[in-house]
Amino acid sequence: MIYPRRKFLKNTASILPIMVIASSCGETKQASAKKPIIVSTWDSGLPVNEVGWKILSSGGKAIDAVEKGANSIEDTINCCVGLGGNPDRDGYVTLDACIMDDQYNCGSVAYLQDIKYPISVARKVMELTPHVMLVGEGAKQFALANGFKEEDGKLSEVAQIEYEKWLKKSEYKPIINIEQTQSKNQNNQAAPAKLDNGDFNHDTMGIVALDGQGNLSGSCTTSGMGFKMHGRVGDSPLIGGGLYVDNEIGAATSSGQGEEVIRICGTHLVVEYMRMGKSPTDACKAAIERLVKINPEKAKTFQVGFLAINKSGEHGAFSIQPGFVYAVKDSDQDGYLVNSESYFKG
Ligand code: SD4
């Protein structure tokens, strides 16, 4: 393949300073001082980033920041991520999660029930087994054998109400909500949305981070699409679907209609576009365009958003519909929200 020279130069420019610093320090590994940053999907990413930031700002690793950040939302009781989330159509909450570090190590669980911290189980799969993915009863047994507690399986108060509402119609239409466009402030930052669970289907938290050593990691955790078929697994626990990390290039995560993300190996595609020299925003945009091209009419009916950072800590996102927001925290400022640009303008 002939590599376009312009793209090659762009790519080289972004890695050159790293190489120079590494050689002047006499180190063999990439060790340039980087500005740590953590970015997470949706407005619920604001408090999640704060948890991760405590780790990053005290010199900790990105892998710990993305795990603990994910735990903090898995821990909330009446939230749509984790055991507090909406059940499937048979009334069971089934969790999917994956995690990936800066060495291509990855771990994943899917269709996991009654365990509170799926992202930490995924990390144990990564660290303690020769496998990448465990599912269902096997994943649960593995979690129990590794010190995780079995929870009682009762729906959260909010999920119970939502499920009863859903049962009245039992309509099998697992379409991820398309949010209203959010108001912007002067800096093009989004105002936090009101979290009304009745209209809220953000059952997913995707997090990507760059630590002070210049290493990337990511996590993605979800209760999956509300009222899905029992046994359905989405993109969130799939490496290259809900999350991909390549420590040479960048990291990406996704939220929205999982089936559509899987079709294009969405986050892997975003990282590959960054490898070709695109900025995080342009890489996310190119992946969304690929998705829309498959079926432009159908694309009007669902939401997918990609969020990415690159090795320099630049961040960006792009979605199909308006309303996708992400949260950012770095050393320069307090955490803030950014409105993603979208393919359809609403
Ligand atoms: C899924 N991608 O299970 C997840 C759902 C999601 O905001 O992201 N919801 O398909």
XYZ file of C-alpha atoms and ligand atoms in Angstrom:
356
model
C 0.000 0.000 0.000
C 1.255 3.473 -0.840
C 1.043 5.625 2.241
C 0.062 9.204 1.385
C 3.033 11.408 2.187
C 0.961 14.188 3.733
C -0.628 11.766 6.182
C 2.726 10.228 6.992
C 4.152 13.627 7.861
C 1.184 14.440 10.032
C 1.602 11.185 11.869
C 5.332 11.569 12.303
C 4.939 15.092 13.580
C 2.757 13.879 16.393
C 5.156 11.198 17.563
C 8.463 13.052 17.021
C 8.518 15.056 20.263
C 7.983 11.852 22.176
C 10.903 10.179 20.491
C 13.172 13.156 21.131
C 12.330 13.315 24.809
C 12.742 9.577 25.167
C 16.195 9.544 23.604
C 17.401 12.628 25.480
C 16.444 10.894 28.714
C 18.367 7.838 27.587
C 15.317 5.649 28.058
C 14.316 2.843 25.796
C 10.603 3.100 26.495
C 8.345 5.952 25.493
C 8.452 8.115 28.590
C 7.672 11.683 27.663
C 5.873 13.689 30.297
C 2.267 13.983 29.201
C -0.529 16.019 30.503
C -2.923 13.563 32.074
C -6.504 13.682 30.849
C -9.633 11.631 31.341
C -12.758 11.797 29.167
C -16.050 9.957 29.633
C -19.324 9.583 27.789
C -22.383 11.609 28.746
C -22.924 14.140 31.497
C -22.748 11.363 34.054
C -19.054 11.306 33.111
C -18.412 14.477 35.154
C -18.318 12.785 38.590
C -16.734 9.691 37.036
C -13.834 11.804 35.760
C -13.327 13.298 39.209
C -12.716 9.817 40.602
C -10.273 8.974 37.821
C -8.597 12.351 38.087
C -7.651 11.775 41.745
C -5.581 8.835 40.526
C -4.112 10.566 37.477
C -3.245 13.790 39.293
C -1.296 11.925 41.943
C 0.830 10.174 39.326
C -1.331 7.046 39.068
C -1.895 4.889 36.023
C -4.582 5.333 33.400
C -5.715 1.718 33.854
C -6.515 2.399 37.525
C -8.242 5.676 36.692
C -10.568 4.072 34.138
C -11.365 1.151 36.433
C -12.116 3.237 39.534
C -14.049 5.772 37.485
C -16.224 2.970 36.116
C -16.679 1.494 39.612
C -17.991 4.821 40.863
C -20.949 4.714 38.496
C -21.440 0.949 38.799
C -21.871 1.704 42.483
C -24.751 4.169 42.153
C -28.073 2.728 43.156
C -30.685 4.243 40.906
C -28.601 4.685 37.841
C -28.785 3.151 34.469
C -25.225 1.810 34.513
C -24.624 -1.336 36.562
C -27.052 -3.307 38.703
C -29.314 -0.266 39.157
C -29.961 -0.239 35.412
C -32.961 -1.304 33.410
C -33.526 -5.036 33.117
C -34.012 -7.084 29.979
C -37.536 -7.924 28.817
C -37.657 -10.890 31.239
C -36.788 -8.699 34.227
C -33.098 -9.579 34.643
C -30.294 -7.033 34.762
C -27.387 -8.423 32.741
C -24.123 -6.532 32.638
C -21.427 -6.153 29.973
C -18.007 -4.546 30.465
C -14.491 -4.454 29.090
C -11.172 -2.873 29.921
C -7.921 -2.435 27.962
C -4.488 -1.222 29.032
C -1.452 0.244 27.309
C 0.059 -3.137 26.415
C -2.882 -4.546 24.404
C -3.954 -6.499 27.492
C -7.693 -6.700 27.637
C -10.441 -8.348 29.645
C -14.170 -8.561 29.248
C -17.358 -9.957 30.773
C -20.779 -10.216 29.205
C -24.225 -11.301 30.325
C -23.032 -11.169 33.938
C -25.695 -11.162 36.642
C -25.772 -10.163 40.340
C -22.216 -8.843 40.504
C -21.774 -5.158 41.236
C -18.478 -4.280 39.578
C -18.312 -5.880 36.132
C -15.379 -3.694 35.093
C -13.285 -5.069 37.942
C -14.257 -8.612 37.021
C -13.150 -7.800 33.454
C -9.830 -6.544 34.829
C -9.387 -9.798 36.733
C -10.104 -11.742 33.544
C -7.365 -9.670 31.916
C -4.885 -10.166 34.714
C -5.572 -13.647 36.024
C -6.655 -15.741 33.050
C -5.231 -16.589 29.640
C -8.549 -15.422 28.146
C -10.077 -12.141 27.100
C -13.762 -12.785 27.673
C -15.951 -14.703 30.124
C -19.736 -14.720 29.908
C -22.819 -15.590 31.940
C -22.627 -18.187 34.662
C -18.924 -18.813 34.008
C -18.148 -15.126 34.462
C -20.183 -15.094 37.676
C -18.418 -18.168 39.060
C -15.082 -16.578 38.226
C -16.139 -13.363 39.998
C -17.279 -15.244 43.117
C -14.050 -17.241 43.174
C -12.144 -13.967 43.106
C -13.816 -12.322 46.051
C -16.747 -10.512 44.452
C -19.994 -10.659 46.403
C -23.267 -11.982 44.993
C -25.970 -9.295 45.133
C -29.662 -10.071 45.624
C -30.815 -9.578 42.035
C -33.631 -7.190 42.974
C -34.298 -4.345 40.563
C -33.502 -0.822 41.740
C -36.502 1.327 42.596
C -36.208 3.333 39.397
C -35.667 0.280 37.213
C -38.703 -1.420 38.797
C -40.882 1.560 37.869
C -39.475 1.661 34.347
C -39.934 -2.071 33.893
C -43.548 -1.949 35.051
C -44.185 0.900 32.605
C -42.582 -1.109 29.837
C -44.527 -4.270 30.705
C -47.821 -2.466 30.063
C -47.001 -2.367 26.379
C -44.236 -4.976 26.229
C -43.254 -3.373 22.979
C -40.071 -4.855 21.658
C -38.452 -1.716 20.374
C -35.015 -1.515 21.912
C -34.102 1.775 20.329
C -31.596 3.874 22.203
C -33.109 7.248 22.983
C -32.121 10.162 20.867
C -31.504 13.058 23.164
C -32.526 16.638 22.789
C -29.787 18.955 21.656
C -28.194 20.503 24.685
C -27.737 24.208 25.186
C -24.209 25.460 24.754
C -22.414 28.048 26.835
C -19.910 30.541 25.413
C -17.113 28.009 25.261
C -19.181 25.553 23.267
C -19.566 23.484 26.397
C -22.823 21.746 27.069
C -24.959 22.468 30.077
C -25.497 19.340 32.182
C -28.700 17.591 31.196
C -31.406 16.912 33.733
C -31.229 13.224 34.531
C -34.805 12.100 34.324
C -34.648 8.369 34.210
C -37.956 8.159 32.375
C -36.382 9.754 29.330
C -32.931 8.528 29.909
C -31.356 5.497 28.419
C -27.661 6.068 28.985
C -26.995 2.731 30.397
C -23.366 2.945 29.323
C -20.207 4.594 30.623
C -17.177 4.696 28.318
C -13.951 6.171 29.681
C -10.560 6.759 28.053
C -7.563 8.277 29.799
C -3.942 9.302 29.277
C -1.723 9.267 32.353
C 1.349 11.297 33.299
C 3.634 8.614 31.893
C 1.964 9.070 28.520
C 0.119 5.737 28.616
C -3.449 5.198 27.494
C -6.170 2.925 28.870
C -9.929 2.614 28.615
C -13.019 0.993 30.089
C -16.623 0.540 29.057
C -19.398 -0.698 31.368
C -23.140 -1.069 30.841
C -26.370 -2.750 31.784
C -26.981 -2.687 28.054
C -29.979 -1.565 26.156
C -33.062 -1.530 28.388
C -35.664 -4.273 27.763
C -33.396 -6.128 25.378
C -33.939 -9.813 24.621
C -32.693 -12.066 27.407
C -29.165 -13.065 26.451
C -28.554 -10.110 24.151
C -25.039 -8.695 24.302
C -24.146 -5.328 22.775
C -20.943 -3.631 21.721
C -19.836 -2.513 25.184
C -17.919 -5.655 26.236
C -16.352 -6.128 22.807
C -12.772 -5.086 22.268
C -12.943 -3.009 19.090
C -16.683 -2.469 19.630
C -17.332 -0.471 22.806
C -13.630 0.139 23.438
C -10.249 0.032 21.796
C -6.856 1.226 23.006
C -3.636 1.326 21.021
C -0.975 2.933 23.147
C 0.967 4.060 20.073
C -1.969 5.960 18.651
C -5.029 6.622 20.780
C -8.107 5.204 22.445
C -11.810 5.271 21.639
C -15.101 4.293 23.230
C -18.699 4.293 22.080
C -22.251 4.635 23.251
C -25.564 4.072 21.527
C -27.068 1.282 19.483
C -24.585 -1.523 20.035
C -25.587 -3.607 17.033
C -24.606 -0.785 14.708
C -21.226 -0.272 16.398
C -20.433 -3.984 16.162
C -21.154 -3.988 12.413
C -18.201 -1.697 11.743
C -15.894 -2.665 14.664
C -16.459 0.958 15.571
C -13.793 1.901 18.108
C -11.090 -0.076 16.347
C -12.012 1.816 13.209
C -11.759 5.155 15.039
C -8.263 4.273 16.285
C -7.228 3.186 12.784
C -8.416 6.518 11.404
C -6.274 8.268 14.015
C -3.353 6.081 12.910
C -3.874 7.466 9.413
C -3.388 10.964 10.794
C -6.902 12.106 11.607
C -7.640 14.113 14.737
C -9.876 12.402 17.325
C -12.930 14.370 16.136
C -12.274 13.623 12.452
C -11.626 9.957 13.214
C -14.948 9.686 15.067
C -16.653 11.532 12.220
C -15.222 9.203 9.590
C -16.443 6.161 11.542
C -19.933 7.676 11.870
C -19.974 8.415 8.128
C -19.044 4.787 7.448
C -21.962 3.710 9.603
C -24.485 6.066 8.031
C -23.417 5.002 4.536
C -24.539 1.426 5.234
C -28.155 2.536 5.423
C -28.771 6.304 5.510
C -32.533 5.900 6.075
C -32.127 3.545 9.004
C -29.401 5.757 10.459
C -32.037 8.442 11.043
C -33.637 6.190 13.650
C -30.822 5.450 16.061
C -28.001 7.073 17.962
C -24.327 6.137 18.039
C -21.593 8.350 19.461
C -17.848 7.796 19.375
C -15.431 9.474 21.782
C -11.645 9.397 21.336
C -8.341 10.725 22.629
C -4.970 10.515 20.963
C -1.466 10.070 22.278
C -1.091 13.836 22.710
C -4.179 14.044 24.884
C -6.335 15.721 22.221
C -9.956 14.652 22.477
C -12.998 14.650 20.232
C -16.306 12.995 19.487
C -18.893 12.653 16.767
C -22.390 11.166 16.775
C -25.190 10.385 14.372
C -27.842 12.434 16.134
C -27.420 15.661 18.088
C -27.282 15.365 21.860
C -24.195 13.258 22.461
C -22.109 14.935 25.149
C -18.913 13.959 26.869
C -17.124 15.019 30.022
C -13.468 16.131 30.173
C -11.071 16.585 33.070
C -7.472 17.664 32.763
C -5.064 19.744 34.807
C -6.023 23.028 33.141
C -9.506 23.378 34.456
C -12.486 22.044 36.301
C -14.307 19.240 34.615
C -16.554 20.356 31.770
C -18.920 18.965 29.162
C -18.483 19.148 25.404
C -21.283 18.868 22.871
C -20.400 16.436 20.122
C -21.036 17.465 16.565
C -23.441 15.193 14.748
C -24.135 13.862 11.261
C -27.798 14.840 11.358
C -28.411 18.288 12.669
C -31.739 17.540 14.352
C -25.537 -1.374 24.100
N -24.077 0.441 23.533
O -25.795 -2.230 24.922
C -24.908 -0.079 24.586
C -26.007 0.851 24.997
C -25.650 2.289 25.202
O -26.324 4.391 25.928
O -24.598 2.749 24.897
N -26.564 3.083 25.731
O -25.808 -1.480 22.901
